[in-house]
PDB file of C-alpha atoms in Angstrom:
ATOM      1  CA  ASN Q 251      13.259 -11.286  23.384  1.00  0.00           C
ATOM      2  CA  PRO Q 252      12.312  -7.986  21.688  1.00  0.00           C
ATOM      3  CA  LYS Q 253      15.120  -6.024  20.019  1.00  0.00           C
ATOM      4  CA  GLY Q 254      14.659  -2.403  18.977  1.00  0.00           C
ATOM      5  CA  LEU Q 255      11.425  -0.605  19.959  1.00  0.00           C
ATOM      6  CA  HIS Q 256       9.574   1.969  17.844  1.00  0.00           C
ATOM      7  CA  ASP Q 257       6.493   3.881  18.966  1.00  0.00           C
ATOM      8  CA  LEU Q 258       4.134   4.226  15.996  1.00  0.00           C
ATOM      9  CA  PHE Q 259       1.000   6.106  17.055  1.00  0.00           C
ATOM     10  CA  GLY Q 260       0.088   4.027  20.076  1.00  0.00           C
ATOM     11  CA  GLN Q 261       1.730   0.794  18.939  1.00  0.00           C
ATOM     12  CA  VAL Q 262       5.168  -0.507  19.763  1.00  0.00           C
ATOM     13  CA  LEU Q 263       6.892  -2.233  16.840  1.00  0.00           C
ATOM     14  CA  THR Q 264       9.840  -4.533  17.413  1.00  0.00           C
ATOM     15  CA  ALA Q 265      11.751  -7.510  16.079  1.00  0.00           C
ATOM     16  CA  ALA Q 266      11.144 -10.566  18.268  1.00  0.00           C
ATOM     17  CA  ASN Q 267      11.509 -14.330  18.076  1.00  0.00           C
ATOM     18  CA  GLN Q 268       8.698 -16.854  17.932  1.00  0.00           C
ATOM     19  CA  THR Q 269       9.157 -20.604  17.583  1.00  0.00           C
ATOM     20  CA  GLY Q 270       8.461 -21.725  14.034  1.00  0.00           C
ATOM     21  CA  VAL Q 271       8.482 -18.158  12.724  1.00  0.00           C
ATOM     22  CA  GLY Q 272      11.960 -16.900  13.556  1.00  0.00           C
ATOM     23  CA  ASN Q 273      12.891 -13.329  14.391  1.00  0.00           C
ATOM     24  CA  GLU Q 274      10.180 -11.249  12.717  1.00  0.00           C
ATOM     25  CA  LEU Q 275       8.114  -8.062  12.994  1.00  0.00           C
ATOM     26  CA  PHE Q 276       5.793  -7.822  16.017  1.00  0.00           C
ATOM     27  CA  ALA Q 277       3.412  -5.117  17.246  1.00  0.00           C
ATOM     28  CA  ALA Q 278       2.034  -4.510  20.739  1.00  0.00           C
ATOM     29  CA  THR Q 279      -0.463  -2.177  22.403  1.00  0.00           C
ATOM     30  CA  GLU Q 280      -1.805  -1.951  25.951  1.00  0.00           C
ATOM     31  CA  ALA Q 281      -4.422  -4.510  24.913  1.00  0.00           C
ATOM     32  CA  GLY Q 282      -1.869  -7.079  23.778  1.00  0.00           C
ATOM     33  CA  GLY Q 283       0.261  -7.907  20.779  1.00  0.00           C
ATOM     34  CA  GLY Q 284       1.538 -10.495  18.365  1.00  0.00           C
ATOM     35  CA  LEU Q 285       3.112 -11.179  15.011  1.00  0.00           C
ATOM     36  CA  LEU Q 286       2.580  -8.325  12.551  1.00  0.00           C
ATOM     37  CA  ALA Q 287       4.397  -9.712   9.494  1.00  0.00           C
ATOM     38  CA  ASP Q 288       6.483 -12.770   8.671  1.00  0.00           C
ATOM     39  CA  LEU Q 289       8.735 -11.004   6.178  1.00  0.00           C
ATOM     40  CA  ASN Q 290      10.939 -14.043   5.614  1.00  0.00           C
ATOM     41  CA  PRO Q 291       8.302 -16.804   5.824  1.00  0.00           C
ATOM     42  CA  GLY Q 292       8.899 -19.982   7.782  1.00  0.00           C
ATOM     43  CA  PRO Q 293      11.609 -20.493  10.407  1.00  0.00           C
ATOM     44  CA  ALA Q 294      14.152 -18.293   8.580  1.00  0.00           C
ATOM     45  CA  PHE Q 295      14.768 -14.973  10.321  1.00  0.00           C
ATOM     46  CA  GLY Q 296      13.738 -11.626   8.867  1.00  0.00           C
ATOM     47  CA  PHE Q 297      16.110  -9.899  11.305  1.00  0.00           C
ATOM     48  CA  TYR Q 298      19.375 -11.695  12.119  1.00  0.00           C
ATOM     49  CA  ASP Q 299      23.143 -11.418  12.123  1.00  0.00           C
ATOM     50  CA  GLY Q 300      24.845 -13.927   9.845  1.00  0.00           C
ATOM     51  CA  ASP Q 301      23.286 -17.249   8.882  1.00  0.00           C
ATOM     52  CA  PRO Q 302      19.457 -17.024   8.678  1.00  0.00           C
ATOM     53  CA  GLU Q 303      18.922 -20.338  10.456  1.00  0.00           C
ATOM     54  CA  VAL Q 304      21.314 -19.925  13.369  1.00  0.00           C
ATOM     55  CA  GLY Q 305      22.250 -16.230  13.470  1.00  0.00           C
ATOM     56  CA  PHE Q 306      21.634 -13.937  16.398  1.00  0.00           C
ATOM     57  CA  PRO Q 307      18.479 -11.797  16.262  1.00  0.00           C
ATOM     58  CA  THR Q 308      19.191  -8.163  15.458  1.00  0.00           C
ATOM     59  CA  PRO Q 309      17.271  -5.049  16.483  1.00  0.00           C
ATOM     60  CA  LEU Q 310      14.627  -3.375  14.374  1.00  0.00           C
ATOM     61  CA  GLU Q 311      16.108  -0.133  13.029  1.00  0.00           C
ATOM     62  CA  GLY Q 312      14.215   2.355  10.930  1.00  0.00           C
ATOM     63  CA  THR Q 313      12.973   5.837  10.065  1.00  0.00           C
ATOM     64  CA  ILE Q 314       9.424   7.158  10.460  1.00  0.00           C
ATOM     65  CA  LEU Q 315       7.838   9.204   7.668  1.00  0.00           C
ATOM     66  CA  GLY Q 316       4.278  10.350   8.219  1.00  0.00           C
ATOM     67  CA  GLY Q 317       2.492   7.357   9.681  1.00  0.00           C
ATOM     68  CA  ASP Q 318       4.873   4.680   8.390  1.00  0.00           C
ATOM     69  CA  LEU Q 319       8.066   3.058   9.635  1.00  0.00           C
ATOM     70  CA  PHE Q 320      10.645   2.262   6.925  1.00  0.00           C
ATOM     71  CA  SER Q 321      13.246  -0.432   7.582  1.00  0.00           C
ATOM     72  CA  PHE Q 322      15.127  -3.431   6.166  1.00  0.00           C
ATOM     73  CA  ALA Q 323      14.499  -7.136   6.599  1.00  0.00           C
ATOM     74  CA  TYR Q 324      15.729 -10.306   4.979  1.00  0.00           C
ATOM     75  CA  VAL Q 325      13.218 -11.588   2.436  1.00  0.00           C
ATOM     76  CA  PRO Q 326      13.027 -14.758   0.302  1.00  0.00           C
ATOM     77  CA  GLY Q 327      15.551 -15.116  -2.492  1.00  0.00           C
ATOM     78  CA  ASN Q 328      18.582 -14.194  -0.388  1.00  0.00           C
ATOM     79  CA  GLN Q 329      17.734 -10.500  -0.689  1.00  0.00           C
ATOM     80  CA  ILE Q 330      17.363  -7.467   1.571  1.00  0.00           C
ATOM     81  CA  GLY Q 331      13.892  -5.946   1.440  1.00  0.00           C
ATOM     82  CA  LEU Q 332      13.031  -2.326   2.101  1.00  0.00           C
ATOM     83  CA  PHE Q 333       9.618  -2.406   3.734  1.00  0.00           C
ATOM     84  CA  ARG Q 334       7.229   0.104   5.189  1.00  0.00           C
ATOM     85  CA  THR Q 335       4.561  -0.521   7.782  1.00  0.00           C
ATOM     86  CA  ASP Q 336       1.717   1.514   9.238  1.00  0.00           C
ATOM     87  CA  GLY Q 337       1.364  -0.965  12.098  1.00  0.00           C
ATOM     88  CA  THR Q 338      -1.165  -3.188  10.336  1.00  0.00           C
ATOM     89  CA  ALA Q 339      -0.631  -6.446   8.456  1.00  0.00           C
ATOM     90  CA  ALA Q 340      -2.296  -5.036   5.323  1.00  0.00           C
ATOM     91  CA  GLY Q 341      -0.166  -1.905   5.538  1.00  0.00           C
ATOM     92  CA  THR Q 342       3.158  -3.780   5.774  1.00  0.00           C
ATOM     93  CA  VAL Q 343       4.643  -3.871   2.276  1.00  0.00           C
ATOM     94  CA  VAL Q 344       8.044  -4.773   0.813  1.00  0.00           C
ATOM     95  CA  LEU Q 345       8.846  -1.922  -1.582  1.00  0.00           C
ATOM     96  CA  ARG Q 346      12.065  -3.072  -3.203  1.00  0.00           C
ATOM     97  CA  GLN Q 347      14.660  -5.816  -2.886  1.00  0.00           C
ATOM     98  CA  PHE Q 348      18.415  -5.251  -2.834  1.00  0.00           C
ATOM     99  CA  PRO Q 349      21.326  -7.703  -3.200  1.00  0.00           C
ATOM    100  CA  MET Q 350      23.364  -8.798  -0.231  1.00  0.00           C
ATOM    101  CA  GLY Q 351      27.112  -8.425  -0.189  1.00  0.00           C
ATOM    102  CA  GLY Q 352      29.634 -10.743   1.407  1.00  0.00           C
ATOM    103  CA  GLY Q 353      30.892 -11.095   4.937  1.00  0.00           C
ATOM    104  CA  PRO Q 354      29.247 -12.209   8.187  1.00  0.00           C
ATOM    105  CA  THR Q 355      28.128  -8.771   9.398  1.00  0.00           C
ATOM    106  CA  TYR Q 356      24.771  -7.393  10.379  1.00  0.00           C
ATOM    107  CA  PHE Q 357      22.729  -7.347   7.191  1.00  0.00           C
ATOM    108  CA  TYR Q 358      26.072  -7.703   5.374  1.00  0.00           C
ATOM    109  CA  GLY Q 359      26.461  -3.956   5.755  1.00  0.00           C
ATOM    110  CA  TYR Q 360      22.744  -3.265   5.944  1.00  0.00           C
ATOM    111  CA  GLY Q 361      22.161  -1.673   9.297  1.00  0.00           C
ATOM    112  CA  PHE Q 362      19.434   0.802   8.303  1.00  0.00           C
ATOM    113  CA  GLU Q 363      20.837   4.291   7.680  1.00  0.00           C
ATOM    114  CA  GLY Q 364      18.160   6.771   6.657  1.00  0.00           C
ATOM    115  CA  VAL Q 365      16.476  10.122   7.220  1.00  0.00           C
ATOM    116  CA  ALA Q 366      13.018  11.526   6.486  1.00  0.00           C
ATOM    117  CA  LEU Q 367      12.943  14.542   4.161  1.00  0.00           C
ATOM    118  CA  ARG Q 368       9.563  16.112   3.364  1.00  0.00           C
ATOM    119  CA  ASP Q 369       7.739  13.303   1.512  1.00  0.00           C
ATOM    120  CA  VAL Q 370      10.562  10.743   1.096  1.00  0.00           C
ATOM    121  CA  VAL Q 371      12.952   8.664   3.166  1.00  0.00           C
ATOM    122  CA  VAL Q 372      16.560   8.831   1.964  1.00  0.00           C
ATOM    123  CA  PHE Q 373      18.601   5.742   2.779  1.00  0.00           C
ATOM    124  CA  ASN Q 374      21.698   3.752   1.957  1.00  0.00           C
ATOM    125  CA  ALA Q 375      21.510   0.434   0.050  1.00  0.00           C
ATOM    126  CA  ARG Q 376      23.448  -1.665  -2.408  1.00  0.00           C
ATOM    127  CA  GLN Q 377      23.085  -1.442  -6.176  1.00  0.00           C
ATOM    128  CA  THR Q 378      25.026  -4.671  -6.662  1.00  0.00           C
ATOM    129  CA  ALA Q 379      26.905  -7.023  -4.345  1.00  0.00           C
ATOM    130  CA  THR Q 380      29.920  -4.671  -4.506  1.00  0.00           C
ATOM    131  CA  THR Q 381      28.521  -1.170  -5.150  1.00  0.00           C
ATOM    132  CA  TRP Q 382      26.344   1.155  -3.110  1.00  0.00           C
ATOM    133  CA  GLY Q 383      23.957   4.000  -3.702  1.00  0.00           C
ATOM    134  CA  LEU Q 384      21.719   6.582  -2.117  1.00  0.00           C
ATOM    135  CA  TRP Q 385      18.033   5.849  -2.575  1.00  0.00           C
ATOM    136  CA  ALA Q 386      14.815   7.706  -1.863  1.00  0.00           C
ATOM    137  CA  SER Q 387      11.375   6.216  -1.259  1.00  0.00           C
ATOM    138  CA  ASP Q 388       7.951   7.817  -1.017  1.00  0.00           C
ATOM    139  CA  GLY Q 389       6.474   4.570   0.301  1.00  0.00           C
ATOM    140  CA  THR Q 390       5.575   3.056  -3.075  1.00  0.00           C
ATOM    141  CA  PRO Q 391       7.535   0.575  -5.224  1.00  0.00           C
ATOM    142  CA  ALA Q 392       7.533   2.969  -8.205  1.00  0.00           C
ATOM    143  CA  GLY Q 393       8.616   5.821  -5.971  1.00  0.00           C
ATOM    144  CA  THR Q 394      11.666   3.986  -4.596  1.00  0.00           C
ATOM    145  CA  GLN Q 395      14.505   5.212  -6.780  1.00  0.00           C
ATOM    146  CA  LEU Q 396      18.293   5.540  -6.912  1.00  0.00           C
ATOM    147  CA  ILE Q 397      19.325   9.184  -6.437  1.00  0.00           C
ATOM    148  CA  GLY Q 398      23.116   8.863  -6.303  1.00  0.00           C
ATOM    149  CA  ALA Q 399      25.744   6.159  -6.849  1.00  0.00           C
ATOM    150  CA  THR Q 400      28.603   5.629  -4.384  1.00  0.00           C
ATOM    151  CA  PRO Q 401      31.281   2.928  -4.263  1.00  0.00           C
ATOM    152  CA  SER Q 402      30.898   2.575  -0.495  1.00  0.00           C
ATOM    153  CA  LEU Q 403      28.454   2.966   2.340  1.00  0.00           C
ATOM    154  CA  SER Q 404      27.202   6.380   3.414  1.00  0.00           C
ATOM    155  CA  TRP Q 405      26.894   7.245   7.092  1.00  0.00           C
ATOM    156  CA  GLY Q 406      25.617   9.794   9.540  1.00  0.00           C
ATOM    157  CA  PHE Q 407      22.509  11.070   7.719  1.00  0.00           C
ATOM    158  CA  THR Q 408      21.582  14.292   9.521  1.00  0.00           C
ATOM    159  CA  ARG Q 409      18.738  16.593   8.531  1.00  0.00           C
ATOM    160  CA  LEU Q 410      19.366  20.315   8.088  1.00  0.00           C
ATOM    161  CA  GLY Q 411      16.248  22.141   6.931  1.00  0.00           C
ATOM    162  CA  ASN Q 412      14.896  20.380   3.835  1.00  0.00           C
ATOM    163  CA  GLU Q 413      18.178  18.611   3.119  1.00  0.00           C
ATOM    164  CA  ALA Q 414      20.372  15.979   4.739  1.00  0.00           C
ATOM    165  CA  LEU Q 415      24.137  15.836   5.112  1.00  0.00           C
ATOM    166  CA  PHE Q 416      26.105  12.593   5.186  1.00  0.00           C
ATOM    167  CA  PHE Q 417      29.602  11.142   4.867  1.00  0.00           C
ATOM    168  CA  THR Q 418      30.702   8.745   2.140  1.00  0.00           C
ATOM    169  CA  TYR Q 419      34.035   7.456   0.844  1.00  0.00           C
ATOM    170  CA  ILE Q 420      35.011   7.959  -2.816  1.00  0.00           C
ATOM    171  CA  GLY Q 421      38.789   7.557  -2.837  1.00  0.00           C
ATOM    172  CA  ALA Q 422      38.791   9.945   0.137  1.00  0.00           C
ATOM    173  CA  TRP Q 423      36.137  10.986   2.642  1.00  0.00           C
ATOM    174  CA  GLN Q 424      33.414  13.208   1.213  1.00  0.00           C
ATOM    175  CA  LEU Q 425      30.759  15.334   2.884  1.00  0.00           C
ATOM    176  CA  GLY Q 426      27.599  15.008   0.831  1.00  0.00           C
ATOM    177  CA  ARG Q 427      24.266  16.771   0.647  1.00  0.00           C
ATOM    178  CA  THR Q 428      20.888  15.623  -0.652  1.00  0.00           C
ATOM    179  CA  ASP Q 429      17.363  16.964  -0.926  1.00  0.00           C
ATOM    180  CA  GLY Q 430      16.045  13.528  -1.896  1.00  0.00           C
ATOM    181  CA  THR Q 431      16.377  14.013  -5.654  1.00  0.00           C
ATOM    182  CA  PRO Q 432      19.132  13.053  -8.133  1.00  0.00           C
ATOM    183  CA  GLY Q 433      19.737  16.698  -9.083  1.00  0.00           C
ATOM    184  CA  GLY Q 434      19.960  17.738  -5.449  1.00  0.00           C
ATOM    185  CA  THR Q 435      22.458  15.052  -4.392  1.00  0.00           C
ATOM    186  CA  THR Q 436      26.090  16.128  -4.510  1.00  0.00           C
ATOM    187  CA  SER Q 437      29.432  16.181  -2.725  1.00  0.00           C
ATOM    188  CA  ILE Q 438      30.108  19.540  -1.076  1.00  0.00           C
ATOM    189  CA  HIS Q 439      33.546  18.872   0.408  1.00  0.00           C
ATOM    190  CA  SER Q 440      36.349  16.388  -0.227  1.00  0.00           C
ATOM    191  CA  PHE Q 441      38.787  15.731   2.618  1.00  0.00           C
ATOM    192  CA  PRO Q 442      42.515  15.157   1.918  1.00  0.00           C
ATOM    193  CA  ALA Q 443      43.584  11.591   1.172  1.00  0.00           C
ATOM    194  CA  GLY Q 444      44.372   9.812   4.424  1.00  0.00           C
ATOM    195  CA  ALA Q 445      42.195  12.103   6.513  1.00  0.00           C
ATOM    196  CA  SER Q 446      39.676  10.546   8.884  1.00  0.00           C
ATOM    197  CA  VAL Q 447      36.211  11.655   9.963  1.00  0.00           C
ATOM    198  CA  ASP Q 448      33.906  10.698  12.815  1.00  0.00           C
ATOM    199  CA  VAL Q 449      30.895   9.517  10.806  1.00  0.00           C
ATOM    200  CA  GLU Q 450      28.598   9.787  13.836  1.00  0.00           C
ATOM    201  CA  SER Q 451      29.602  13.348  14.733  1.00  0.00           C
ATOM    202  CA  LEU Q 452      27.296  15.438  12.500  1.00  0.00           C
ATOM    203  CA  THR Q 453      25.429  17.740  14.895  1.00  0.00           C
ATOM    204  CA  VAL Q 454      22.961  20.485  13.984  1.00  0.00           C
ATOM    205  CA  VAL Q 455      23.149  23.767  15.898  1.00  0.00           C
ATOM    206  CA  GLY Q 456      20.790  26.388  14.496  1.00  0.00           C
ATOM    207  CA  ASP Q 457      21.407  26.624  10.751  1.00  0.00           C
ATOM    208  CA  ARG Q 458      24.846  24.999  10.903  1.00  0.00           C
ATOM    209  CA  VAL Q 459      26.235  21.472  11.159  1.00  0.00           C
ATOM    210  CA  PHE Q 460      29.331  20.659  13.194  1.00  0.00           C
ATOM    211  CA  PHE Q 461      31.420  17.499  12.929  1.00  0.00           C
ATOM    212  CA  VAL Q 462      34.770  15.996  13.872  1.00  0.00           C
ATOM    213  CA  ALA Q 463      37.380  15.295  11.187  1.00  0.00           C
TER     214      ALA Q 463
END
């Protein structure tokens, strides 16, 4: 029962269920396929919604940078793991672990939100169980760093040139911008209190971005 398909240079990567393994990372080619990595070893699911033993399998979401797919999975220790994979077992690595929050939602708020910028992937993840941040990863543990703190999720990452725009909520909706570095991550517009935005509406046309608010 594959969920979420990603074409990675001739391979299809997906989250799928196998008895005794749970919902984990699989790869397939024209010649066949099988388990690529058991990110949450044993019967516990690496990709699920809610309880790891009985939850519903969730799709593999992610962002491709160079020859690697970056995504989230549940890992041992009741944590969320950022991993990258080049489509091989040896090239599938957990880069950093993040705390889970509360509430029975997909990845407890961890549907993968990210964008590739030059040599890093910028993504949204928790700092603690109750606070969030923007992070950037170059595909190494040491190169996976916090670039901006936010009290809530960020949404709608959309690339414009060498930067990305996104929405976040800091007392009111904010339109943010990042180039993947702490110094290049900032809010560029604050909407009036009580205003609403369509977080999925960021659309690039030429050198401009349009959105609904």
